[in-house]
Amino acid sequence: QVQLVQSGAEVKKPGASVKVSCKASGYTFSGYYIHWVRQAPGQGLEWMGRINPNSGGTNYAQNFQGWVTMTRDTSISTAYMEVSGLKSDDTVVYYCAREAYTGIYFDSWGQGTLVTVSS
Amino acid sequence: EIVLTQSPGTLSLSPGERATLSCRASESVSSSYLVWYQQKPGQAPRLLIHGASSRATGIPDRFSGSGSGTDFTLTISRLEPEDLAVYYCQQYASSPWTFGQGTKVEIK
């Protein structure tokens, strides 16, 4: 079955960077876009961007351009999302999600990675 | 960008009752490119409905979606205790792909 397994929780200081991984299994990794979605504690969902695992091409939401970088390693079916210049209000859960075959929505999700930013 | 407004913010109902959740878009969502997700406490979201009215694989038939244009509805016909969750709508008609702020369903 389709699975997305994310890396574990992180604690970072303000100004630092964090790189979250998302390992895919149960399907052809290069065949489906991977998206990243952010959720602050007790808040809603915010789309950050997506990567085409086949080409490496990316699309970022305007709010995240310049400080988020999405990459992938097809040899290990893993997508990555790096956030730089972390601020205290960047304490959030990051989710990776697979884009569905029939539209730009998300049919499988990772379990989430909590990144805590604290001095 | 398309702004999605969900109502009510919280819905408190008893098991067996019918739940009606609304998602209103700031502009028409073409081709009913709207989905619903369920997020249980401490879990990732799960896809319930795509294309406004098509249930995802494995979703019980007590969940149904309807609507078009700017007004969409998720209906849970007979609430069960395990339906305690926050429900989000999301549009995929135009980028950026946006979510509503969520409706929390509480079970009395």
PDB file of C-alpha atoms in Angstrom, chain A:
ATOM      1  CA  GLN A   1       0.000   0.000   0.000  1.00  0.00           C
ATOM      2  CA  VAL A   2       1.036   3.605  -0.504  1.00  0.00           C
ATOM      3  CA  GLN A   3       3.079   4.955   2.415  1.00  0.00           C
ATOM      4  CA  LEU A   4       4.832   8.216   3.076  1.00  0.00           C
ATOM      5  CA  VAL A   5       7.122   8.125   6.101  1.00  0.00           C
ATOM      6  CA  GLN A   6       8.578  11.371   7.358  1.00  0.00           C
ATOM      7  CA  SER A   7      11.631  12.084   9.464  1.00  0.00           C
ATOM      8  CA  GLY A   8      11.304  12.677  13.177  1.00  0.00           C
ATOM      9  CA  ALA A   9      10.642  15.773  15.243  1.00  0.00           C
ATOM     10  CA  GLU A  10      13.262  18.504  15.370  1.00  0.00           C
ATOM     11  CA  VAL A  11      14.106  21.350  17.727  1.00  0.00           C
ATOM     12  CA  LYS A  12      15.866  24.312  16.161  1.00  0.00           C
ATOM     13  CA  LYS A  13      17.006  27.750  17.218  1.00  0.00           C
ATOM     14  CA  PRO A  14      15.752  30.901  15.517  1.00  0.00           C
ATOM     15  CA  GLY A  15      17.720  31.602  12.365  1.00  0.00           C
ATOM     16  CA  ALA A  16      18.583  27.954  11.794  1.00  0.00           C
ATOM     17  CA  SER A  17      17.512  25.720   8.927  1.00  0.00           C
ATOM     18  CA  VAL A  18      15.716  22.384   8.977  1.00  0.00           C
ATOM     19  CA  LYS A  19      15.462  19.664   6.360  1.00  0.00           C
ATOM     20  CA  VAL A  20      12.547  17.238   6.532  1.00  0.00           C
ATOM     21  CA  SER A  21      12.468  14.006   4.554  1.00  0.00           C
ATOM     22  CA  CYS A  22       9.551  12.019   3.164  1.00  0.00           C
ATOM     23  CA  LYS A  23      10.208   8.438   2.047  1.00  0.00           C
ATOM     24  CA  ALA A  24       7.687   6.941  -0.343  1.00  0.00           C
ATOM     25  CA  SER A  25       6.843   3.289  -0.812  1.00  0.00           C
ATOM     26  CA  GLY A  26       4.153   1.161  -2.404  1.00  0.00           C
ATOM     27  CA  TYR A  27       4.037   3.032  -5.712  1.00  0.00           C
ATOM     28  CA  THR A  28       6.269   4.457  -8.471  1.00  0.00           C
ATOM     29  CA  PHE A  29       7.839   7.490  -6.793  1.00  0.00           C
ATOM     30  CA  SER A  30       8.611   9.324 -10.036  1.00  0.00           C
ATOM     31  CA  GLY A  31       5.014   9.114 -11.196  1.00  0.00           C
ATOM     32  CA  TYR A  32       3.327  11.441  -8.691  1.00  0.00           C
ATOM     33  CA  TYR A  33       4.033  14.960  -7.470  1.00  0.00           C
ATOM     34  CA  ILE A  34       4.872  15.357  -3.776  1.00  0.00           C
ATOM     35  CA  HIS A  35       3.447  18.387  -1.992  1.00  0.00           C
ATOM     36  CA  TRP A  36       4.294  19.951   1.360  1.00  0.00           C
ATOM     37  CA  VAL A  37       1.647  21.392   3.678  1.00  0.00           C
ATOM     38  CA  ARG A  38       2.171  23.320   6.908  1.00  0.00           C
ATOM     39  CA  GLN A  39       0.003  23.342  10.021  1.00  0.00           C
ATOM     40  CA  ALA A  40       0.614  25.530  13.058  1.00  0.00           C
ATOM     41  CA  PRO A  41      -0.546  24.068  16.404  1.00  0.00           C
ATOM     42  CA  GLY A  42      -4.335  24.171  16.584  1.00  0.00           C
ATOM     43  CA  GLN A  43      -4.544  25.904  13.223  1.00  0.00           C
ATOM     44  CA  GLY A  44      -5.505  25.049   9.655  1.00  0.00           C
ATOM     45  CA  LEU A  45      -3.605  23.720   6.662  1.00  0.00           C
ATOM     46  CA  GLU A  46      -1.433  25.812   4.349  1.00  0.00           C
ATOM     47  CA  TRP A  47      -0.040  24.627   1.017  1.00  0.00           C
ATOM     48  CA  MET A  48       3.670  25.362   0.633  1.00  0.00           C
ATOM     49  CA  GLY A  49       4.637  23.920  -2.724  1.00  0.00           C
ATOM     50  CA  ARG A  50       5.260  20.782  -4.732  1.00  0.00           C
ATOM     51  CA  ILE A  51       7.996  18.884  -6.516  1.00  0.00           C
ATOM     52  CA  ASN A  52       7.863  16.702  -9.589  1.00  0.00           C
ATOM     53  CA  PRO A  53       9.984  13.692  -8.555  1.00  0.00           C
ATOM     54  CA  ASN A  54      10.607  12.806 -12.198  1.00  0.00           C
ATOM     55  CA  SER A  55      12.080  16.135 -13.351  1.00  0.00           C
ATOM     56  CA  GLY A  56      12.855  17.815 -10.037  1.00  0.00           C
ATOM     57  CA  GLY A  57      10.783  20.794 -11.115  1.00  0.00           C
ATOM     58  CA  THR A  58       9.163  22.774  -8.302  1.00  0.00           C
ATOM     59  CA  ASN A  59       6.283  25.173  -7.723  1.00  0.00           C
ATOM     60  CA  TYR A  60       6.202  27.221  -4.533  1.00  0.00           C
ATOM     61  CA  ALA A  61       3.406  29.210  -2.948  1.00  0.00           C
ATOM     62  CA  GLN A  62       4.266  32.898  -2.991  1.00  0.00           C
ATOM     63  CA  ASN A  63       4.507  33.041   0.807  1.00  0.00           C
ATOM     64  CA  PHE A  64       7.310  30.479   0.786  1.00  0.00           C
ATOM     65  CA  GLN A  65       9.382  31.517  -2.188  1.00  0.00           C
ATOM     66  CA  GLY A  66      12.973  32.281  -1.299  1.00  0.00           C
ATOM     67  CA  TRP A  67      13.135  30.465   2.006  1.00  0.00           C
ATOM     68  CA  VAL A  68      11.830  26.969   1.219  1.00  0.00           C
ATOM     69  CA  THR A  69      13.622  24.498  -1.051  1.00  0.00           C
ATOM     70  CA  MET A  70      12.184  21.188  -2.217  1.00  0.00           C
ATOM     71  CA  THR A  71      14.412  18.460  -3.618  1.00  0.00           C
ATOM     72  CA  ARG A  72      14.281  14.719  -4.179  1.00  0.00           C
ATOM     73  CA  ASP A  73      16.494  11.651  -4.454  1.00  0.00           C
ATOM     74  CA  THR A  74      14.872   9.186  -6.813  1.00  0.00           C
ATOM     75  CA  SER A  75      17.392   6.453  -5.950  1.00  0.00           C
ATOM     76  CA  ILE A  76      15.843   6.155  -2.498  1.00  0.00           C
ATOM     77  CA  SER A  77      12.304   7.391  -3.328  1.00  0.00           C
ATOM     78  CA  THR A  78      12.628  10.300  -0.934  1.00  0.00           C
ATOM     79  CA  ALA A  79      11.537  13.914  -1.118  1.00  0.00           C
ATOM     80  CA  TYR A  80      13.022  16.677   1.011  1.00  0.00           C
ATOM     81  CA  MET A  81      11.861  20.083   2.143  1.00  0.00           C
ATOM     82  CA  GLU A  82      14.324  22.557   3.641  1.00  0.00           C
ATOM     83  CA  VAL A  83      13.227  25.703   5.459  1.00  0.00           C
ATOM     84  CA  SER A  84      15.813  28.372   6.171  1.00  0.00           C
ATOM     85  CA  GLY A  85      15.829  31.345   8.544  1.00  0.00           C
ATOM     86  CA  LEU A  86      13.448  29.760  11.024  1.00  0.00           C
ATOM     87  CA  LYS A  87      11.449  32.096  13.258  1.00  0.00           C
ATOM     88  CA  SER A  88       9.685  31.316  16.527  1.00  0.00           C
ATOM     89  CA  ASP A  89       6.321  31.308  14.754  1.00  0.00           C
ATOM     90  CA  ASP A  90       7.662  28.603  12.463  1.00  0.00           C
ATOM     91  CA  THR A  91       6.870  26.029  15.169  1.00  0.00           C
ATOM     92  CA  VAL A  92       4.617  23.906  13.007  1.00  0.00           C
ATOM     93  CA  VAL A  93       3.923  20.426  11.724  1.00  0.00           C
ATOM     94  CA  TYR A  94       5.049  19.818   8.171  1.00  0.00           C
ATOM     95  CA  TYR A  95       3.254  17.182   6.126  1.00  0.00           C
ATOM     96  CA  CYS A  96       4.242  15.680   2.825  1.00  0.00           C
ATOM     97  CA  ALA A  97       1.405  14.435   0.665  1.00  0.00           C
ATOM     98  CA  ARG A  98       1.070  12.658  -2.656  1.00  0.00           C
ATOM     99  CA  GLU A  99      -0.832  14.368  -5.422  1.00  0.00           C
ATOM    100  CA  ALA A 100      -3.690  12.264  -6.728  1.00  0.00           C
ATOM    101  CA  TYR A 101      -3.688  10.942 -10.290  1.00  0.00           C
ATOM    102  CA  THR A 102      -6.954  12.701 -11.129  1.00  0.00           C
ATOM    103  CA  GLY A 103      -6.351  16.178  -9.735  1.00  0.00           C
ATOM    104  CA  ILE A 104      -4.243  18.421  -7.561  1.00  0.00           C
ATOM    105  CA  TYR A 105      -5.444  17.115  -4.245  1.00  0.00           C
ATOM    106  CA  PHE A 106      -3.799  14.743  -1.804  1.00  0.00           C
ATOM    107  CA  ASP A 107      -4.678  11.072  -1.614  1.00  0.00           C
ATOM    108  CA  SER A 108      -1.937   9.977   0.803  1.00  0.00           C
ATOM    109  CA  TRP A 109      -0.223  11.874   3.585  1.00  0.00           C
ATOM    110  CA  GLY A 110       2.876  11.431   5.694  1.00  0.00           C
ATOM    111  CA  GLN A 111       2.476  11.268   9.448  1.00  0.00           C
ATOM    112  CA  GLY A 112       3.788  14.796   9.921  1.00  0.00           C
ATOM    113  CA  THR A 113       7.015  16.222  11.336  1.00  0.00           C
ATOM    114  CA  LEU A 114       6.891  18.686  14.219  1.00  0.00           C
ATOM    115  CA  VAL A 115       9.558  21.364  14.045  1.00  0.00           C
ATOM    116  CA  THR A 116       9.877  23.409  17.214  1.00  0.00           C
ATOM    117  CA  VAL A 117      11.724  26.702  17.016  1.00  0.00           C
ATOM    118  CA  SER A 118      12.967  27.887  20.383  1.00  0.00           C
ATOM    119  CA  SER A 119      15.926  29.786  21.699  1.00  0.00           C
TER     120      SER A 119
END
